[in-house]
Coordinates of C-alpha atoms and ligand atoms in Angstrom, one line a residue:
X1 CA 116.7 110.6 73.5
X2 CA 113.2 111.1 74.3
X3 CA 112.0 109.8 78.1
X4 CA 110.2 107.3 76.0
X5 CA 112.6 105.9 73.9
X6 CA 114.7 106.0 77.2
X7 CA 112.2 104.3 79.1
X8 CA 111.5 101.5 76.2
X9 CA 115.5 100.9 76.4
X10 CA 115.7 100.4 80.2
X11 CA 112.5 97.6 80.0
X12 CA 114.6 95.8 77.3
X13 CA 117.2 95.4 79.4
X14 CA 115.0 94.5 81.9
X15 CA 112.7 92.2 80.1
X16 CA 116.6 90.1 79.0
X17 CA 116.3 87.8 81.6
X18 CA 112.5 86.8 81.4
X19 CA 113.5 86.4 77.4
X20 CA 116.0 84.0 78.1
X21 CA 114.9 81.6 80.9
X22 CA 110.7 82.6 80.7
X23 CA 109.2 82.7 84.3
X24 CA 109.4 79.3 86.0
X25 CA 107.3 78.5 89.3
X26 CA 109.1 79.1 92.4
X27 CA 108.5 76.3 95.1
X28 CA 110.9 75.9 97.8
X29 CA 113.0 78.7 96.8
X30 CA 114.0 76.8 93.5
X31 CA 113.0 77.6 90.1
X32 CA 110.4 74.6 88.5
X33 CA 108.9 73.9 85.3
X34 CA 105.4 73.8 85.0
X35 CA 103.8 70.0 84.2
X36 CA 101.4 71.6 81.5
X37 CA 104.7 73.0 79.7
X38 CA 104.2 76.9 79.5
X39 CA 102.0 79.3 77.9
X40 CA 102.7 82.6 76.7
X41 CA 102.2 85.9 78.0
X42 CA 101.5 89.0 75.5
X43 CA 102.1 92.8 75.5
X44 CA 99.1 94.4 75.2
X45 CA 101.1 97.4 73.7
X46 CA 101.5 95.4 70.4
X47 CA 100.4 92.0 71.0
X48 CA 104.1 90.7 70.9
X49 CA 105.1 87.9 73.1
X50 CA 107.1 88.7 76.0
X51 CA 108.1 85.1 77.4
X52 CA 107.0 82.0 78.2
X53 CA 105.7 81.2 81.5
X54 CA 105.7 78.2 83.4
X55 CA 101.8 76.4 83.0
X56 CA 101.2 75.0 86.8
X57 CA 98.2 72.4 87.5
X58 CA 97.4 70.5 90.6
X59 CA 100.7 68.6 90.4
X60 CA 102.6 72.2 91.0
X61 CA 100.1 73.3 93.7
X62 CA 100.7 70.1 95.3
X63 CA 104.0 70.8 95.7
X64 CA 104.2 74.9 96.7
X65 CA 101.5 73.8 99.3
X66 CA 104.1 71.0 100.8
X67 CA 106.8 73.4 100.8
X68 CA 104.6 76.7 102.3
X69 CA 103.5 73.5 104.4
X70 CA 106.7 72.6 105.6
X71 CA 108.3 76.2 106.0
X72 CA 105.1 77.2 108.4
X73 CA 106.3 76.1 111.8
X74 CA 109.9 77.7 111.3
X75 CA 108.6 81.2 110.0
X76 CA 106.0 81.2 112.6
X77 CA 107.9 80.4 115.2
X78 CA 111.2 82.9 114.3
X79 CA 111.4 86.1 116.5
X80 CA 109.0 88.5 115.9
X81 CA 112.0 91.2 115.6
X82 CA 113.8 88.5 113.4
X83 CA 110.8 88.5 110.7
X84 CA 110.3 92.2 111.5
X85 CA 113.5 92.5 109.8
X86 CA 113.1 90.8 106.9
X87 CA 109.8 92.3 105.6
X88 CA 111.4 95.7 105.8
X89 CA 114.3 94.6 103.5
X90 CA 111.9 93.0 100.8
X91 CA 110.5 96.9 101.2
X92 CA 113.9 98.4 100.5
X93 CA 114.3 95.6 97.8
X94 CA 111.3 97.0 96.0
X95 CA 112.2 100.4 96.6
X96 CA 115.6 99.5 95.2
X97 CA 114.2 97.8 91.7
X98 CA 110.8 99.9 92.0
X99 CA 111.5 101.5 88.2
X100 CA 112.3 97.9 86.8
X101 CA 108.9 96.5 89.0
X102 CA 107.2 99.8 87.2
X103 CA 108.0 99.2 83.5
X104 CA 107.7 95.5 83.5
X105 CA 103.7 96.1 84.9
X106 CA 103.3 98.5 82.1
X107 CA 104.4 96.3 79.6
X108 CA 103.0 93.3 80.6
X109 CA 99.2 95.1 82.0
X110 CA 99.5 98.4 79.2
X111 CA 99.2 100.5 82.6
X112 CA 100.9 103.7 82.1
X113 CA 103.8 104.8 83.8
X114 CA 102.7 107.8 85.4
X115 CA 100.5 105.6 87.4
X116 CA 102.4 102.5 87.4
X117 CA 105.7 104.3 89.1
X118 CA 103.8 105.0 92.2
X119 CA 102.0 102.0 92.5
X120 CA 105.6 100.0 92.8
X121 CA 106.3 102.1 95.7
X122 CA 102.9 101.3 97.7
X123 CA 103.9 98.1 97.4
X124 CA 107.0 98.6 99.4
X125 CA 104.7 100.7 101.7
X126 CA 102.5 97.8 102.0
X127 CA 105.6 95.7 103.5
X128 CA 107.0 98.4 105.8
X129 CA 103.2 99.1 107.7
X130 CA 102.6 95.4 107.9
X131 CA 106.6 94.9 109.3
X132 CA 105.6 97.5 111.9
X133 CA 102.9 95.6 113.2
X134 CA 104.4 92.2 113.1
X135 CA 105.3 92.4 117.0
X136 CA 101.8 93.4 118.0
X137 CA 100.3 91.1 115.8
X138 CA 99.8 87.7 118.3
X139 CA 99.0 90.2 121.4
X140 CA 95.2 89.3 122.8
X141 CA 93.4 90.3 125.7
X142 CA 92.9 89.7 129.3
X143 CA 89.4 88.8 130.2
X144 CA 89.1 88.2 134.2
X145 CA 86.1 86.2 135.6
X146 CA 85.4 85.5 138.8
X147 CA 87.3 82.1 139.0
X148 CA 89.4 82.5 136.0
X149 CA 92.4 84.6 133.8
X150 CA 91.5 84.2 130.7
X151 CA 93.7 85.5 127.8
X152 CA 93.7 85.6 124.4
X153 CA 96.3 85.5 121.9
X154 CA 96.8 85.0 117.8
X155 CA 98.4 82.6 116.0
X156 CA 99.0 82.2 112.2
X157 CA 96.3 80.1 110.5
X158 CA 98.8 78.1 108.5
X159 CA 99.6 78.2 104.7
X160 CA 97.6 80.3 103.1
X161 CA 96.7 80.6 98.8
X162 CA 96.4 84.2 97.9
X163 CA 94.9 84.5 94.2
X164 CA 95.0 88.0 92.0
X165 CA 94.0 89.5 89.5
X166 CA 95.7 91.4 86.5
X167 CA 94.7 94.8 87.4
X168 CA 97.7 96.5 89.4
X169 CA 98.9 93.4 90.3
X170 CA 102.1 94.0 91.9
X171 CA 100.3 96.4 93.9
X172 CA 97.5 94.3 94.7
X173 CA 99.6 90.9 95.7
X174 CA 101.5 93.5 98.0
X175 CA 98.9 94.2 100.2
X176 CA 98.1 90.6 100.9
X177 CA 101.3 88.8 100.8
X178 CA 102.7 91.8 103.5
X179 CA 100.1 91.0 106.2
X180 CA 100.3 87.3 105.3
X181 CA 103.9 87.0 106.3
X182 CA 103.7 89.5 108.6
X183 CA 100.9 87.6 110.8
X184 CA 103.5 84.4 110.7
X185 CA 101.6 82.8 107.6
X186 CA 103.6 81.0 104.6
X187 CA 102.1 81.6 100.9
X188 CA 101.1 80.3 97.9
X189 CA 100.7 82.9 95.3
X190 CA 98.6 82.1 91.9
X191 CA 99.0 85.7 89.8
X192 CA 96.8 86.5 87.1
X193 CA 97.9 84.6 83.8
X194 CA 97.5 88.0 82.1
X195 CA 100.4 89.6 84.0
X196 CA 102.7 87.2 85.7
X197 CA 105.7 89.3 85.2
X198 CA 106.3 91.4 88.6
X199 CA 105.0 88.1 90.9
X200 CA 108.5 86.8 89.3
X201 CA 110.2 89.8 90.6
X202 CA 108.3 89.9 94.1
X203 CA 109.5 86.5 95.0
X204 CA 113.0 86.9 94.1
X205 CA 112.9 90.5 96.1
X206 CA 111.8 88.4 99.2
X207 CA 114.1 86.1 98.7
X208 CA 117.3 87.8 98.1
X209 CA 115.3 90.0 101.7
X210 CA 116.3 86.7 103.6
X211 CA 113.0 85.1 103.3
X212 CA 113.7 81.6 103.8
X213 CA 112.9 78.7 101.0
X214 CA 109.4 78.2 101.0
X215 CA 107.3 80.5 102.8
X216 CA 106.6 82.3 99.5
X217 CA 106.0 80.2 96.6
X218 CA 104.7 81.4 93.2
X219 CA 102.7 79.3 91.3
X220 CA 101.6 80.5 87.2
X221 CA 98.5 79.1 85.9
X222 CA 95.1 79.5 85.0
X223 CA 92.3 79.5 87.1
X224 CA 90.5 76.8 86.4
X225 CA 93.8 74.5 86.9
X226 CA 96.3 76.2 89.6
X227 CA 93.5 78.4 91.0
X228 CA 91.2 75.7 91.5
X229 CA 93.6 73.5 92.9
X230 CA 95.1 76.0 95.3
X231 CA 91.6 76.4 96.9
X232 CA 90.6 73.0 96.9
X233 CA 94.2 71.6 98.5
X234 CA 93.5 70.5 102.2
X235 CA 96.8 72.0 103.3
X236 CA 95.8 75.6 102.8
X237 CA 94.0 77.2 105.6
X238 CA 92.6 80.1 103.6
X239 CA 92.2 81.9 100.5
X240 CA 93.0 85.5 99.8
X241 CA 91.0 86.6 96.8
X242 CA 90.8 89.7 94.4
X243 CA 89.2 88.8 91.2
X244 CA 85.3 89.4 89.4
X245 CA 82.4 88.3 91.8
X246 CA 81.7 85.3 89.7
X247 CA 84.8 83.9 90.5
X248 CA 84.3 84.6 93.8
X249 CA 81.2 82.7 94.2
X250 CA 84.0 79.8 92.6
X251 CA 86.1 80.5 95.5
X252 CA 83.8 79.5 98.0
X253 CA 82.3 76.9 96.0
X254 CA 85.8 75.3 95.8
X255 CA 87.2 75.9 99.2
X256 CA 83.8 74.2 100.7
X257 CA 85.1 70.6 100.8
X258 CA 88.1 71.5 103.0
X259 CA 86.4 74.4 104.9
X260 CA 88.6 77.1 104.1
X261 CA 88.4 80.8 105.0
X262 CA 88.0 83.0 102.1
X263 CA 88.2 86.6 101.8
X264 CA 86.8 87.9 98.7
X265 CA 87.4 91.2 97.1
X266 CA 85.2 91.8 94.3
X267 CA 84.0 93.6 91.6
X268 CA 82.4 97.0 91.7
X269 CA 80.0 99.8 90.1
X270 CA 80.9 102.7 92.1
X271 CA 78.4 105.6 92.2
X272 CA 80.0 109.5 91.9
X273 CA 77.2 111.6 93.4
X274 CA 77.4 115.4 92.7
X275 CA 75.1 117.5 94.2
X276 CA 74.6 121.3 92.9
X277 CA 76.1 122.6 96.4
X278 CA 79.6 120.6 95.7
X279 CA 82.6 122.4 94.6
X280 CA 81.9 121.7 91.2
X281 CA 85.3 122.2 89.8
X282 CA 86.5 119.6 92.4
X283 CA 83.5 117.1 92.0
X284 CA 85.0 117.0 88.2
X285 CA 88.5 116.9 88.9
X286 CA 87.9 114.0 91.2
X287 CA 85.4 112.3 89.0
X288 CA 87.6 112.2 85.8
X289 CA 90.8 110.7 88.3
X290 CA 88.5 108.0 89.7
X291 CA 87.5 106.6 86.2
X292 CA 89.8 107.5 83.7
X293 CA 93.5 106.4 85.9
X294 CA 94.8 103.4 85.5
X295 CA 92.6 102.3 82.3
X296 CA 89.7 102.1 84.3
X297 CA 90.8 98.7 85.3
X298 CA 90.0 99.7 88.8
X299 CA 88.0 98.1 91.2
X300 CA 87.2 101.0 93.1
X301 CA 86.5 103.2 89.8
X302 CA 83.7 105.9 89.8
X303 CA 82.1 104.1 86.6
X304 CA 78.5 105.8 87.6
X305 CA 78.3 109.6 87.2
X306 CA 75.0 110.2 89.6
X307 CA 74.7 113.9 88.8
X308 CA 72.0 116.9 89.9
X309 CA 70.0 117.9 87.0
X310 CA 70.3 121.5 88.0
X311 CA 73.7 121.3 86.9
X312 CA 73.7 118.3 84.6
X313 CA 74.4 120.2 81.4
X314 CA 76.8 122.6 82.8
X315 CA 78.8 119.9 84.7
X316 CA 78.5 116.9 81.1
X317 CA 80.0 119.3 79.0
X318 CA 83.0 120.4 81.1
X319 CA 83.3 116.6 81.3
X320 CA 83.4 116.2 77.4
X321 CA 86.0 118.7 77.0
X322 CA 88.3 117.1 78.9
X323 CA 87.5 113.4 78.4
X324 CA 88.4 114.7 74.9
X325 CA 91.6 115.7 76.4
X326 CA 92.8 113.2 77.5
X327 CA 95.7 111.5 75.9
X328 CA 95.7 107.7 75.4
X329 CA 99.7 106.6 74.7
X330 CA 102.8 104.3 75.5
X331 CA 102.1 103.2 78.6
X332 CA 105.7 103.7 78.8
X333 CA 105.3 107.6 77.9
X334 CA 105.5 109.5 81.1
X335 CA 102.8 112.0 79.7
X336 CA 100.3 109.1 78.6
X337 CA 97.4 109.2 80.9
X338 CA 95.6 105.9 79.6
X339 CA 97.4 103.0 78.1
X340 CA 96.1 100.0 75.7
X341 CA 93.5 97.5 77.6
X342 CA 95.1 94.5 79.2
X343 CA 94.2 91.9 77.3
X344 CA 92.4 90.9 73.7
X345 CA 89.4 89.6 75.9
X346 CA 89.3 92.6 78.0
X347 CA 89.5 95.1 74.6
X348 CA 86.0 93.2 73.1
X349 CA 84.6 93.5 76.1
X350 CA 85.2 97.1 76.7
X351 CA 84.5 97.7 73.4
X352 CA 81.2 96.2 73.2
X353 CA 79.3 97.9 75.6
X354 CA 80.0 100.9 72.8
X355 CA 77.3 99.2 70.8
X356 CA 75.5 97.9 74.0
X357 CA 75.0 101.7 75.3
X358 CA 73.7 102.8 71.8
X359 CA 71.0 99.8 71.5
X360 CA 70.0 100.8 74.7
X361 CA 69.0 104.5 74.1
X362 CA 72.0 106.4 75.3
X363 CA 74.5 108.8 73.7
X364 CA 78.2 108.2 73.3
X365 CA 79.1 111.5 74.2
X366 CA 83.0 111.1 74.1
X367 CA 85.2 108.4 72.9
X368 CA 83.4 105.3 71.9
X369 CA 86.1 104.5 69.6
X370 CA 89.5 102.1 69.1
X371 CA 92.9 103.6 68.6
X372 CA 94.9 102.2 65.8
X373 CA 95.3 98.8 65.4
X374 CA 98.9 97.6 67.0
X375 CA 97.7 97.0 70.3
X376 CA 94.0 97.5 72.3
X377 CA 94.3 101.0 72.8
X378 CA 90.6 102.9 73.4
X379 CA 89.5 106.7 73.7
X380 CA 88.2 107.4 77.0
X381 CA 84.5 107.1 76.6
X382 CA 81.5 108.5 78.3
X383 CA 77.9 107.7 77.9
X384 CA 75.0 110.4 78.7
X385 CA 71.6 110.3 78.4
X386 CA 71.6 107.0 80.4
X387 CA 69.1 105.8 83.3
X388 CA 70.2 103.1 85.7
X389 CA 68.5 100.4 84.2
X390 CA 70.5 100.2 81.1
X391 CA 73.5 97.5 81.3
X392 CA 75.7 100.2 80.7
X393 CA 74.8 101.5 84.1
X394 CA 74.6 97.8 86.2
X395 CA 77.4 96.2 85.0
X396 CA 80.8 96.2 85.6
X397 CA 83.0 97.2 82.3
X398 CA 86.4 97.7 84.1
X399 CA 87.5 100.4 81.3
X400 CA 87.8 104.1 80.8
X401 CA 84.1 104.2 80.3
X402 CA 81.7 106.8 82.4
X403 CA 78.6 106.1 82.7
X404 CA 76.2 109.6 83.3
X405 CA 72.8 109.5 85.0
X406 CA 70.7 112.4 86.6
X407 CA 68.8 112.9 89.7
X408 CA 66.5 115.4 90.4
X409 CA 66.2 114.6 94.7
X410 CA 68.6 113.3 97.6
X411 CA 65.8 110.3 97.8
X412 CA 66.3 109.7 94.5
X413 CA 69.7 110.2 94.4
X414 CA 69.9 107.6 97.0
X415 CA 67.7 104.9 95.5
X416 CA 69.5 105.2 92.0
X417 CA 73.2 104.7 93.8
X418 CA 71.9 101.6 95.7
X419 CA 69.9 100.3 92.9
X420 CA 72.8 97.9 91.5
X421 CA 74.2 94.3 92.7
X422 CA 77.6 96.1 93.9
X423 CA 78.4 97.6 96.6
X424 CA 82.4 98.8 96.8
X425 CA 83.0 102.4 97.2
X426 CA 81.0 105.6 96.6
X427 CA 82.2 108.9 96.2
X428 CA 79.8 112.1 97.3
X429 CA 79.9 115.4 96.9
X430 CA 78.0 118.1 98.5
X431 CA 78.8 120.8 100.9
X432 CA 75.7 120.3 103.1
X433 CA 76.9 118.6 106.4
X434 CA 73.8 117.0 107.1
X435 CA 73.0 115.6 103.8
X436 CA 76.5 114.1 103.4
X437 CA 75.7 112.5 107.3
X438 CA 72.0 110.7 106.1
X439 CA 73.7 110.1 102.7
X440 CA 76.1 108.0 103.6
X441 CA 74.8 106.3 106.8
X442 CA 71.9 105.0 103.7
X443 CA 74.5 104.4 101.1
X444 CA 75.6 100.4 100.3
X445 CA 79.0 100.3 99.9
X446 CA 81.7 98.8 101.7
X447 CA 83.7 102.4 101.7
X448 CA 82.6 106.1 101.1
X449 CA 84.3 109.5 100.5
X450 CA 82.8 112.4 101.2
X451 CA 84.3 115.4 98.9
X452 CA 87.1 113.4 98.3
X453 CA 88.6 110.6 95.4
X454 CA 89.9 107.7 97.0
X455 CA 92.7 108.4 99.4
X456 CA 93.5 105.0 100.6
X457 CA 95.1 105.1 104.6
X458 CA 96.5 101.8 105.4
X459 CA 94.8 101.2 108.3
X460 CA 91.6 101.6 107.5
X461 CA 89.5 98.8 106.5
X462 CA 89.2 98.1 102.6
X463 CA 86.5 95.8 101.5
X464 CA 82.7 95.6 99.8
X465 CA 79.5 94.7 100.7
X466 CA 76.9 92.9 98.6
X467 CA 78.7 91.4 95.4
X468 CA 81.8 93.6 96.0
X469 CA 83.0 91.3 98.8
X470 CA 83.4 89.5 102.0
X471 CA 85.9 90.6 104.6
X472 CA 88.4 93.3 105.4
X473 CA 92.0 94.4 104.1
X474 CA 94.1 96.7 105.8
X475 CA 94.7 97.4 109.7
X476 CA 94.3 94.6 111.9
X477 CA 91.8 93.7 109.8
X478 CA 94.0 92.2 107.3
X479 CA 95.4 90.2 111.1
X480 CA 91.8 88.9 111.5
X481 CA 91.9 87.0 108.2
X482 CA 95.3 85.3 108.7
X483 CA 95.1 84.9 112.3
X484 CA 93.3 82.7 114.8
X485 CA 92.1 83.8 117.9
X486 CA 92.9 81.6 121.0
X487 CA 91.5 81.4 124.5
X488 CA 93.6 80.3 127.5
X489 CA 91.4 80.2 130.9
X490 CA 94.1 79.8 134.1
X491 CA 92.1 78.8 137.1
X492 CA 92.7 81.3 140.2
X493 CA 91.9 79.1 142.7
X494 CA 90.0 75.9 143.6
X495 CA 86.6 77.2 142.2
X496 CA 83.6 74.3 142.1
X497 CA 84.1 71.9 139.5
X498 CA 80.4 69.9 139.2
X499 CA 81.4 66.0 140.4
X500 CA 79.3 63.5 138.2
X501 CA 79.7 59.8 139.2
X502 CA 81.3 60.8 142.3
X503 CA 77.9 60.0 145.2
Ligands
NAD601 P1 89.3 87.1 87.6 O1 88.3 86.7 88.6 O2 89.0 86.6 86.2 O3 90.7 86.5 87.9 C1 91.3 86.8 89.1 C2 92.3 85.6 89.5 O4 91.5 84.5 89.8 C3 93.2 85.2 88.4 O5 94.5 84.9 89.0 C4 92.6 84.0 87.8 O6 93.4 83.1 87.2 C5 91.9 83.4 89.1 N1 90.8 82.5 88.8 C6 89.9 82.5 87.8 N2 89.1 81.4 88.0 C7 89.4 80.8 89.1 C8 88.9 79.7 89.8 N3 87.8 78.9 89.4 N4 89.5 79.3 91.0 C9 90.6 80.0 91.5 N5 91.1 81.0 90.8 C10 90.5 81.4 89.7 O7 89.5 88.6 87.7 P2 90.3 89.6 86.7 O8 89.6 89.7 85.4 O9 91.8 89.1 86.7 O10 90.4 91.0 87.5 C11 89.4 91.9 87.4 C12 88.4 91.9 88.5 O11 89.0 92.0 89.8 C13 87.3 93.0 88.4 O12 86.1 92.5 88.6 C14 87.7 93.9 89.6 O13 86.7 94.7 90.0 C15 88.2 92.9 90.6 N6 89.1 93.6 91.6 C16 88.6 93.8 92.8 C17 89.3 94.5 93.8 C18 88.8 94.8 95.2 O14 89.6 95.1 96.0 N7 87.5 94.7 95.4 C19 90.6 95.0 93.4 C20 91.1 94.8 92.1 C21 90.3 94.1 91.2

């Protein structure tokens, strides 16, 4: 039997159980039906229907924020040490069902495995950095003033909603659910309607971890019922968002009435800048990984090839060759390097910046083209002869599709990267010290490599400016957001307290 064939066997014993019973919401630590019925949730891989899934409104959201509501004080209050222990066996729980988490995402999201495998297991690394710091998390500082201690400390902000999207989204609801509980919070998790498959699996995890009833509670939905609902309900304190920037802007519009916190991580057009001193072989290597992995359905993709015209030719058609190489599969086939888009939605618009590039002037130098017609499988595609007006080059596609666009001068280099409403990550490579120093002290983007793909290090901050976001992941940055800072001032001694009324 082939890996694939052997992988396809293990999912469908896997995917038994979701068959049988669908996914129902989990409130409370029991399983509930949704009070819109269910919808359905589809395999990208050949458009077949996987299960039903529970359809939660406000009704549902009413209740998971009652139950994260009433399961705050208890988790908040238990020994550091106690819930220390508990987020490190929901990471040895995910370690322990990390091939089932794996195939499940590629079947339900058509990411492939190759990626998909490790991506399981940085969600248990999520849990096990945030466990460390649970003990540390409340610790403040001492301030002393002349008549006064003053101290500060952190507490939990309360329940908290925490909304993501379809891309990686085990990973994804990992890295905010971790520090969420970690920092004392209870959740209410709304996953992506597209993929609702491994939030089934993370709760159970936690659960069958010791997490008590309630202080995780999954809700499925769309976002313009559950989503809107979870931001608008007065009994969450915050909202942890990863989504497109127009829903975003929802977000806060939404959360406005009840004042809620919001952290927002966005969208993004990530420039590539390759200067003729890089190492060129490098520069490509990097390039390719940063926008043809995981579909392209990354927010932190490298979707805009800013490239030296000195080298332009040289560098495009080394890129061609092996764009052209690249081989679009299973997702389940341990050698497929891009599976099938997530979604029907996703696939026409993908698709139709093919025809968008070509009205506006540029060359589809690779791909450009669908694969079969089973499920929404694309070639890798990449677009030359571009300038950074074109859409191609300012909007976000969220696919295997490289956009190329020379530069002649640092400046101009410069102006062309920033010249876009995003502002995520960007990725430059030159070997001149001082270059890479102004370069990216100008650059707008939340996070920069120098010579380097992203190597995300878990306590450094994660997070866009302009539309790519508002707010911080990661470190004890990921504390700020579902924390509050307290001040206690002790007097010292009998300092002058100003007597009114008092002749
Ligand atoms: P999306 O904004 O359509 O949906 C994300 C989530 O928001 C889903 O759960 C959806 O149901 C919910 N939602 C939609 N409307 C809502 C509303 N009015 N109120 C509350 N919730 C609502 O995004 P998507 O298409 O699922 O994901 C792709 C996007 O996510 C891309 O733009 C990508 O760049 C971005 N993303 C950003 C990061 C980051 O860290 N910056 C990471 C991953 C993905």
């Amino acid at each position: 039997m082939s890996v694939l064939d052997d992988n396809i066997a293990k999912l469908d014993g896997y995917l038994v159980r979701f068959r049988e019973t669908g996914i129902p919401n989990r409130i409370a630590g029991e399983d509930a039906a949704g009070s819109m019925g269910v919808f359905q949730s589809t395999s990208p891989v050949d458009k077949s229907v996987i299960c039903d899934v529970a359809h939660g409104t406000a009704a549902d959201i009413d209740k998971a924020a009652n139950a994260a509501h009433d399961a705050f004080a208890a988790w908040r209050d238990m020994p550091a040490s106690e819930r220390k222990k508990i987020i490190i066996r929901i990471a040895e729980g995910i370690e322990a069902r990390a091939e089932e988490i794996a195939l499940c995402e590629c079947w339900d999201t058509g990411q492939a495995y190759k990626f998909m495998s490790k991506a399981a297991l940085r969600g248990a690394e999520n849990f096990r950095y945030f466990a460390d710091q649970v003990v540390q998390a409340r610790d403040g500082q001492h301030l002393k003033s002349p008549t006064l201690m003053n101290i500060t400390t952190r507490v939990p902000i309360g329940p908290v909603g925490v909304i993501t999207p379809w891309n990686t989204p085990f990973m994804l609801s990992t890295w905010k659910i971790a520090p969420a509980l970690a920092a004392g919070c209870t959740v209410v998790h709304k996953p992506a309607e597209a993929s609702p498959l491994t939030a089934r699996l993370l709760v159970k995890i936690a659960e069958e971890a010791g997490l008590p009833p309630g202080v995780l509670n999954t809700v499925n939905g769309f976002g313009e019922g559950a989503g809107k609902a979870l931001c608008e309900h007065p009994k969450i304190k915050a909202i942890a968002f990863v989504g497109e920037s127009r829903t975003g802007s929802l977000i806060t519009k939404q959360g406005a009435d009840t004042l809620k916190r919001n952290h927002l991580e966005l969208g993004g057009k990530n420039p590539v800048i390759v200067f003729d001193d890089a190492d060129l072989d490098r520069a490509l290597d990097a390039a390719i990984f940063m926008i043809y992995s995981i579909n392209g359905e990354r927010c932190t993709s490298s979707s805009r090839l800013l490239v030296q015209d000195t080298i332009r030719k040289e560098f495009e058609a080394k890129l061609i060759k092996r764009v052209n190489n690249i081989k679009v599969g299973h997702p389940l086939d341990p050698k497929t390097e891009i599976g099938p888009l997530v979604t029907e939605e996703h696939f026409k618009k993908v698709t139709g910046y093919f025809d968008i590039a070509k009205e506006d002037g540029a060359t589809v130098a690779a791909g450009g083209e669908v694969v079969g017609d089973k499920g929404y499988f694309v070639r890798p595609t990449l677009f030359t002869q571009a300038d950074n007006k074109m859409r191609i080059a300012q909007e976000e596609i969220f696919g295997p599709v490289l956009t190329s666009i020379p530069f002649s001068s640092e400046e101009e280099a410069l102006q062309i990267a920033n010249d876009n409403p995003y502002g995520l990550t960007g990725y430059v490579w030159t070997n001149d010290l001082t270059r890479a120093l102004r370069f990216t002290d100008k650059l707008e983007a939340g996070m920069i490599w120098v010579n380097s793909e992203n190597v995300r290090h878990l306590p450094t901050p994660f997070g866009g400016v302009k539309s790519s976001g508002i707010g911080r992941d990661g470190g004890d940055w990921s504390f700020e957001f579902y924390m509050e800072q307290k001040h206690i001032g002790f007097a010292t001694g009998q300092h002058k307290i100003t007597k009114l009324g008092a002749l």
